[in-house]
mmCIF file of C-alpha atoms in Angstrom:
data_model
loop_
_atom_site.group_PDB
_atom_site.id
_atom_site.type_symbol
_atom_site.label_atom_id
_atom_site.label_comp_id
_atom_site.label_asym_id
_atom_site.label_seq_id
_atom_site.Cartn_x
_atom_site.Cartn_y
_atom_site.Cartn_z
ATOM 1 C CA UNK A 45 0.000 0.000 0.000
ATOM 2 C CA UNK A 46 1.496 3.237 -1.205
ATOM 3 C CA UNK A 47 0.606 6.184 1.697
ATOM 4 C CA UNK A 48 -0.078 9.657 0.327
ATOM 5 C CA UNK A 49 -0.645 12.798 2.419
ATOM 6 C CA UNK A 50 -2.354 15.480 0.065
ATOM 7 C CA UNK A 51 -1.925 18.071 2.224
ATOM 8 C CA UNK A 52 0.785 20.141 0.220
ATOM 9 C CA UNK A 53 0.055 18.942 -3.355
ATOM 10 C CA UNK A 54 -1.986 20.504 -6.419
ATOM 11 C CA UNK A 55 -3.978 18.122 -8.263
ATOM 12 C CA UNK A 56 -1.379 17.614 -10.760
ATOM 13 C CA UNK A 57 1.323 16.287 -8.305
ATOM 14 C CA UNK A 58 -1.428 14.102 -6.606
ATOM 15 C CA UNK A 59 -2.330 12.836 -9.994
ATOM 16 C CA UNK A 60 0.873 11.774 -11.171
ATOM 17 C CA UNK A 61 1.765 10.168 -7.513
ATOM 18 C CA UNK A 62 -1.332 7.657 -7.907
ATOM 19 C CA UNK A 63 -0.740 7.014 -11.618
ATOM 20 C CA UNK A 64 3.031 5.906 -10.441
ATOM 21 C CA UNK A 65 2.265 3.767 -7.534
ATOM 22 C CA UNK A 66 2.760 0.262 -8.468
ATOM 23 C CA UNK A 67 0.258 -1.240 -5.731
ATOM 24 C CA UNK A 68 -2.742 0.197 -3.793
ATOM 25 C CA UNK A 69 -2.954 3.582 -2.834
ATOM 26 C CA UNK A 70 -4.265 5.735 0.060
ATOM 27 C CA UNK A 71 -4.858 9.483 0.220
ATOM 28 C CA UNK A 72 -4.856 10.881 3.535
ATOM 29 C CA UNK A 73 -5.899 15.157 4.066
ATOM 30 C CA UNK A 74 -7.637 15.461 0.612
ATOM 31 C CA UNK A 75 -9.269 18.668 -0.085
ATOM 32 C CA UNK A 76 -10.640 19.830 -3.449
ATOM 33 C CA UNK A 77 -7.775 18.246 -5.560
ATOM 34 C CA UNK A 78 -9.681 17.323 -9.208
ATOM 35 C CA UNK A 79 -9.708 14.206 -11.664
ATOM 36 C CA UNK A 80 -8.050 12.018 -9.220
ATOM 37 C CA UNK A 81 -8.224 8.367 -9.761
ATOM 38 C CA UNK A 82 -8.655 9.530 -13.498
ATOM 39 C CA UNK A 83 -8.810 6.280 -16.547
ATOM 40 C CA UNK A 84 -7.507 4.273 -13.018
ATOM 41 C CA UNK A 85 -7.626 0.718 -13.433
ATOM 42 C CA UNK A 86 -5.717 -2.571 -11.576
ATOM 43 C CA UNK A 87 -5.811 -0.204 -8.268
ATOM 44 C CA UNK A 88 -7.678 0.114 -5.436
ATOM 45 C CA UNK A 89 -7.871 3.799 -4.134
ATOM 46 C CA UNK A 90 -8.685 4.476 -0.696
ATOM 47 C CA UNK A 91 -9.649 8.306 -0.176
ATOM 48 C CA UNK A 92 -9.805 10.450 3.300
ATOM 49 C CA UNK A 93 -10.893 13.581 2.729
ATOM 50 C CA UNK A 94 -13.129 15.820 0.219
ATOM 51 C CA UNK A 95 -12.025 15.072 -3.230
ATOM 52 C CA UNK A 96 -12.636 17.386 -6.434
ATOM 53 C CA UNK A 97 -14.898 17.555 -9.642
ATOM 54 C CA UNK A 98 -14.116 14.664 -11.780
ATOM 55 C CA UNK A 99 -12.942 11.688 -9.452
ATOM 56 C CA UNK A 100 -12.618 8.570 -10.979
ATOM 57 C CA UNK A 101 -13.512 10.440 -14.840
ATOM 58 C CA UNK A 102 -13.127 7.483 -17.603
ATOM 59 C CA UNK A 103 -12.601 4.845 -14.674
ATOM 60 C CA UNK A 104 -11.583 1.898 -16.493
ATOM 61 C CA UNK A 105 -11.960 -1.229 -14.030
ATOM 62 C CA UNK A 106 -10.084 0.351 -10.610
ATOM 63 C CA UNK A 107 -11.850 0.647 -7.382
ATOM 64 C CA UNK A 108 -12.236 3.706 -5.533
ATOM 65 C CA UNK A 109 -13.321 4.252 -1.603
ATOM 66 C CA UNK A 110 -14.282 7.789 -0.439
ATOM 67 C CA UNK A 111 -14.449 8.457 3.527
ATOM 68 C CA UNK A 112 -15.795 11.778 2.843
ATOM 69 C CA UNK A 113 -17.725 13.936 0.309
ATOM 70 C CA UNK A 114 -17.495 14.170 -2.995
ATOM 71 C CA UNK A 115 -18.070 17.101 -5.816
ATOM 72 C CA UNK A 116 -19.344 17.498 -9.221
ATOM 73 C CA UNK A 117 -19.271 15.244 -12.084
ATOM 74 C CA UNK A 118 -18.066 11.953 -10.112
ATOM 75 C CA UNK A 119 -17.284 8.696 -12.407
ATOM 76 C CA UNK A 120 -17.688 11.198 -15.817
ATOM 77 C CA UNK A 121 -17.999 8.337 -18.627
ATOM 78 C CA UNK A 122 -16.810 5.826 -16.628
ATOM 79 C CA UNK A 123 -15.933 2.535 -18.271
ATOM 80 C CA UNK A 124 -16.164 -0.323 -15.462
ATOM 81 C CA UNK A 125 -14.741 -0.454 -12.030
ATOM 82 C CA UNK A 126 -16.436 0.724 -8.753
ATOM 83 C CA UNK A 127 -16.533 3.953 -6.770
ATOM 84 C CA UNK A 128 -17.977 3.334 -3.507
ATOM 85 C CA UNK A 129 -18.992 6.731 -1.284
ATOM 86 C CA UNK A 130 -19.343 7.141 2.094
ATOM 87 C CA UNK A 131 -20.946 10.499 2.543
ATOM 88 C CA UNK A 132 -23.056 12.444 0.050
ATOM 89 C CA UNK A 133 -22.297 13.202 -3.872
ATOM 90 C CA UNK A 134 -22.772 16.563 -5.922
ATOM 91 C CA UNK A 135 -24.189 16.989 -9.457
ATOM 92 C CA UNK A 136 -23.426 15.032 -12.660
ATOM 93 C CA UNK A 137 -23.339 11.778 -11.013
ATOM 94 C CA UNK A 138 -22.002 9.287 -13.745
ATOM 95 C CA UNK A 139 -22.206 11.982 -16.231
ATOM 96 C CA UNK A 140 -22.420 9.301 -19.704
ATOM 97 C CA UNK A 141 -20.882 6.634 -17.542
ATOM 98 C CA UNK A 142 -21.075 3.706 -19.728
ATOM 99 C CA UNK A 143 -20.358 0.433 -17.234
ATOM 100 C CA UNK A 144 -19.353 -0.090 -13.633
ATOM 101 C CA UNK A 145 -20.852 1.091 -10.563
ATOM 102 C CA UNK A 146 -21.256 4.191 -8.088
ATOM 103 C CA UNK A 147 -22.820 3.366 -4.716
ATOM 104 C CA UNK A 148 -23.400 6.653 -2.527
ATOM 105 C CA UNK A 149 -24.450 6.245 1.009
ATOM 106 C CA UNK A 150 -25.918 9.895 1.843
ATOM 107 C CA UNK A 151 -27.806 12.185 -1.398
ATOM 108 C CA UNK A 152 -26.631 13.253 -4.722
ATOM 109 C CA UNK A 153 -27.877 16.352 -6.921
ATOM 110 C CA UNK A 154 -28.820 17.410 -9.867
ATOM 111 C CA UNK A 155 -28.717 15.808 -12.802
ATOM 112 C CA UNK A 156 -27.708 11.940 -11.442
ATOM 113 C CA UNK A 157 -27.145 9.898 -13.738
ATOM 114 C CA UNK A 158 -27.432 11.812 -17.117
ATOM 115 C CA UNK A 159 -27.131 10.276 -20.549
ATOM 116 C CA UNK A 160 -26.361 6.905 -18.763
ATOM 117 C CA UNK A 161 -25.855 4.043 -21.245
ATOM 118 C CA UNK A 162 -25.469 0.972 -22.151
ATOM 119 C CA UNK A 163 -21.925 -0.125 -23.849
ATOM 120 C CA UNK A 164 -21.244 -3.818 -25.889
ATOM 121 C CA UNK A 165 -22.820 -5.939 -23.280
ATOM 122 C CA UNK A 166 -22.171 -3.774 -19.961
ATOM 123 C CA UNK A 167 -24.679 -2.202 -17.507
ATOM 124 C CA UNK A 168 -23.694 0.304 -15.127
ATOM 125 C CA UNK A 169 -25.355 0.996 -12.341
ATOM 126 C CA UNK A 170 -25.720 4.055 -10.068
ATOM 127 C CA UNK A 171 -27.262 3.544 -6.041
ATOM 128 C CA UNK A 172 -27.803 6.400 -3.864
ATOM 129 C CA UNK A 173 -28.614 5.385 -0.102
ATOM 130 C CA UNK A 174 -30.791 9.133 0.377
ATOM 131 C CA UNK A 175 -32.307 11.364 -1.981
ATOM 132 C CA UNK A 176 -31.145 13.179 -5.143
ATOM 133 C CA UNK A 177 -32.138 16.519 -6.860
ATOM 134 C CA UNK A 178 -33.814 16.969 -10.117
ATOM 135 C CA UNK A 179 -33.280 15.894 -13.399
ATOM 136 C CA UNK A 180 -32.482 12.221 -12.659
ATOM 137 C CA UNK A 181 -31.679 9.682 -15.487
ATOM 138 C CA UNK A 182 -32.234 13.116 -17.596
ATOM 139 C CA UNK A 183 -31.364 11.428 -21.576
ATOM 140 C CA UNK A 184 -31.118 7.738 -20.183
ATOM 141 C CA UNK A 185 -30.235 5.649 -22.856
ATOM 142 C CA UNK A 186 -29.530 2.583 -20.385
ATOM 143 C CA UNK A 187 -28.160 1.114 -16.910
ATOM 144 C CA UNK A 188 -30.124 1.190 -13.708
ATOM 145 C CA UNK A 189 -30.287 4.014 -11.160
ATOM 146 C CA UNK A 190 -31.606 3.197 -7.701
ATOM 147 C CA UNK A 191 -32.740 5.899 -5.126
ATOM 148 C CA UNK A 192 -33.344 4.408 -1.658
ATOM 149 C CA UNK A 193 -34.890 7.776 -0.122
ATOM 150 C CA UNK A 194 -33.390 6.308 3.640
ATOM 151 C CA UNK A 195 -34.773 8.903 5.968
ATOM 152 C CA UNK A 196 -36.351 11.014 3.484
ATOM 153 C CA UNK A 197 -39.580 12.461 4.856
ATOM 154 C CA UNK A 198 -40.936 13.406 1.378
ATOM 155 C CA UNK A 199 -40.443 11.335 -2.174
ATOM 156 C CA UNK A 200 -36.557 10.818 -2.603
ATOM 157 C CA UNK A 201 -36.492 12.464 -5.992
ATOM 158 C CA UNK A 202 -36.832 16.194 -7.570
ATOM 159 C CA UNK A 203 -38.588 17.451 -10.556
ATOM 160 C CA UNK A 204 -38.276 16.318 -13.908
ATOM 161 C CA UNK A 205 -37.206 12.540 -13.406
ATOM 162 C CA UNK A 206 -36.579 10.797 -16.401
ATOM 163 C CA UNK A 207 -36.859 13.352 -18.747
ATOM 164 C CA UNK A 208 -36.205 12.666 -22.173
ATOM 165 C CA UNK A 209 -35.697 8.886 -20.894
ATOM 166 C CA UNK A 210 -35.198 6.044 -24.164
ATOM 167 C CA UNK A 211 -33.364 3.543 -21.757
ATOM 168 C CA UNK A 212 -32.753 1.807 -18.730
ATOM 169 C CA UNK A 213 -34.563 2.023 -15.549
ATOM 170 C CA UNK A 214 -35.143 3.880 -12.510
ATOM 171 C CA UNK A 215 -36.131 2.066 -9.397
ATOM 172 C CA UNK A 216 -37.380 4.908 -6.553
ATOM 173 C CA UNK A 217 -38.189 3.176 -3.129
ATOM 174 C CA UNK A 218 -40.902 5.411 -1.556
ATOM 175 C CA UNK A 219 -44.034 5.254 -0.056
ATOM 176 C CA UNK A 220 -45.284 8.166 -1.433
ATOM 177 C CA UNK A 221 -47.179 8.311 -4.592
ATOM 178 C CA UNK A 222 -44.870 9.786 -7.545
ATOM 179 C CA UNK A 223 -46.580 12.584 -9.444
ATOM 180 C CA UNK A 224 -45.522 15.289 -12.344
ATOM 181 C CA UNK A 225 -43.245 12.518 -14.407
ATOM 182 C CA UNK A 226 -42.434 13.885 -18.234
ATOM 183 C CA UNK A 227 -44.558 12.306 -20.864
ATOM 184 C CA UNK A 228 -41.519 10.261 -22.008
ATOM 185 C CA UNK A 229 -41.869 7.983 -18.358
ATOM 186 C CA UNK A 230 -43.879 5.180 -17.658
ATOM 187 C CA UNK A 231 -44.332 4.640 -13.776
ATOM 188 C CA UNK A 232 -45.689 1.559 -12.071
ATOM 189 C CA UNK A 233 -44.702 -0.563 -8.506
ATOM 190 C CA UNK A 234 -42.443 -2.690 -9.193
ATOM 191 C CA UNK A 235 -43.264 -5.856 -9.374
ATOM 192 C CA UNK A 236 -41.731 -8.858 -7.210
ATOM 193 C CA UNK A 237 -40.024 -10.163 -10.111
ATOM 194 C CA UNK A 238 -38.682 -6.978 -11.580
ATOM 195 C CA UNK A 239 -36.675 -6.091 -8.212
ATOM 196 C CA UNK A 240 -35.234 -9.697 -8.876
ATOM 197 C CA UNK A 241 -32.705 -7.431 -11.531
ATOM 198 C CA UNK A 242 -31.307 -5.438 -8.712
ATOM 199 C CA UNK A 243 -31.466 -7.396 -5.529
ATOM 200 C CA UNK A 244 -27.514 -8.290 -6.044
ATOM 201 C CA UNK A 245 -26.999 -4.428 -6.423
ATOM 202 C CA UNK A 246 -28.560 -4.317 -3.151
ATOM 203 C CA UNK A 247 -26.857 -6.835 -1.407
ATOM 204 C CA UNK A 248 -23.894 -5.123 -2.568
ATOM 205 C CA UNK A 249 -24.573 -1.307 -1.586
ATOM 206 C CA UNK A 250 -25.578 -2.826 1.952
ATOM 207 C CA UNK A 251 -21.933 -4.796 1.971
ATOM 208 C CA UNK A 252 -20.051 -1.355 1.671
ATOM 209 C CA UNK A 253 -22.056 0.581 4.258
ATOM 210 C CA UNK A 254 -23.014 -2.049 6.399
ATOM 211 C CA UNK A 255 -26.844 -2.003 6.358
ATOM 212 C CA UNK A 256 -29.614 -5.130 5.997
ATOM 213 C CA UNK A 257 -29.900 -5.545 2.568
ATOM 214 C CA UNK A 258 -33.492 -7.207 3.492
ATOM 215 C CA UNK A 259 -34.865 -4.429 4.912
ATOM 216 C CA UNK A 260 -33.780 -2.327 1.721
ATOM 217 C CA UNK A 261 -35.167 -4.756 -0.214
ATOM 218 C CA UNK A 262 -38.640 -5.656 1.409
ATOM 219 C CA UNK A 263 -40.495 -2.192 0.452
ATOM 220 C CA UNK A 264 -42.329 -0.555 -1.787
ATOM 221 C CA UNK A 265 -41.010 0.407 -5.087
ATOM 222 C CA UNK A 266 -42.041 2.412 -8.139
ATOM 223 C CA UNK A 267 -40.270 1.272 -11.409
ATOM 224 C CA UNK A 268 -39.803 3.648 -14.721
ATOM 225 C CA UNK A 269 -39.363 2.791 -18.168
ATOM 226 C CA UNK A 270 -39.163 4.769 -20.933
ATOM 227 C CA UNK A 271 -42.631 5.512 -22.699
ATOM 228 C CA UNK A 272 -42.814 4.060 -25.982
ATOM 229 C CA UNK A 273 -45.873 5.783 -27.306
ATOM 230 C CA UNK A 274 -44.199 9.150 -27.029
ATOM 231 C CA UNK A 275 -40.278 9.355 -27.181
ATOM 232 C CA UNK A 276 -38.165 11.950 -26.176
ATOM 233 C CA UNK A 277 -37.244 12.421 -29.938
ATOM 234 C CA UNK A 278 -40.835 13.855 -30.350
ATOM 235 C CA UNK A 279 -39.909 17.102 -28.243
ATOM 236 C CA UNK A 280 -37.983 18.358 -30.970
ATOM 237 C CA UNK A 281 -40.112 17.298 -33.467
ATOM 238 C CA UNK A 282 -43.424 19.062 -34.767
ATOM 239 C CA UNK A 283 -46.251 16.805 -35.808
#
């Protein structure tokens, strides 16, 4: 395990001290440094600290741990690997991330998720243990995003979910009845065999933060799917 203090270093110098290490790394005293962890892959990362805008951008199959908060634009067309979070996420959430997976324990904002997709066989996946802001899977062309709403005392999601949706899924675990969806979303409970496809997901988000994956699982759930009968194409088309 290589040990790095960030304390004194500009994003550049912590950059090229990750990209060097040969074996694992941990950054101690992070505070605003961007794109760490960037194209990373073979290496686990172990953060302490708030990192910058950009962590983990174009992962490509390493593993990164955050013991903090993180900023904007977290996993930014990420190609596979995992970035695990143990506090709450800013906007652009897997901005175009393309496989792997994000698991957030606290909330994200805006924009989670945004032109998501689908890439030769892989399906990433984005899990937030609160809430999020609006605009979530905003352009989804594929993947699943998961919004657990723990201890939220209203729906776990703002305005505008799903718009212009043509892929993937959004699973939003609430008790409260969604309202105000774009025309391009279909919303109904999910159905026992639909959470089948992201029980594992569960079982895995509990793993890193130490919750009971049955309790997350055994509630209610709404499920949305893009609405064939009007497509987000036809918002820029007259008829």
């Amino acid at each position: 395990m290589t040990n790095i203090s960030a304390k004194e270093l500009d994003f550049r110098e912590l950059n090229e001290q990750i990209a060097s290490a040969a074996e694992d790394v941990r950054v101690d005293e992070c505070c605003g440094q961007r794109f760490i962890g960037t194209g990373l892959n073979g290496k686990t990362l172990t953060i302490r600290g708030t990192p910058g805008n950009a962590l983990g951008a174009y992962l490509d199959g390493g593993v990164i741990h955050v013991h903090g908060n993180v900023q904007d634009a977290v996993g930014d067309t990420m190609n596979d690997g995992k970035i695990i979070v143990h506090g709450n996420a800013g906007d652009a959430l897997g901005y175009a991330m393309r496989g792997g997976g994000i698991f957030v324990r606290g909330n994200a904002g805006y924009r989670t998720g945004i032109h998501m997709k689908e890439y030769e066989g892989k399906k990433p996946a984005i899990l937030i243990g609160g809430s999020v802001g609006s605009f979530l899977g905003e352009y989804l062309a594929g993947g699943l995003l998961v919004v657990f709403g723990i201890d939220a005392e209203d729906i776990p999601v703002g305005n505008f979910t799903g718009t212009g949706m043509h892929g993937g899924k959004i699973f939003i675990r609430t008790d409260r009845e969604l309202t105000d969806l774009p025309e391009q979303v279909t919303a109904e409970i999910a159905s026992d065999a639909d959470l089948q496809e992201i029980v594992p997901l569960i079982s895995e988000f509990a793993g890193y933060f130490k919750m009971d994956a049955k309790s997350l699982a055994n509630h209610r759930y709404y499920l949305l799917k893009p609405n064939t009968k009007n497509p987000y194409t036809q918002l820029y088309v007259k008829n």
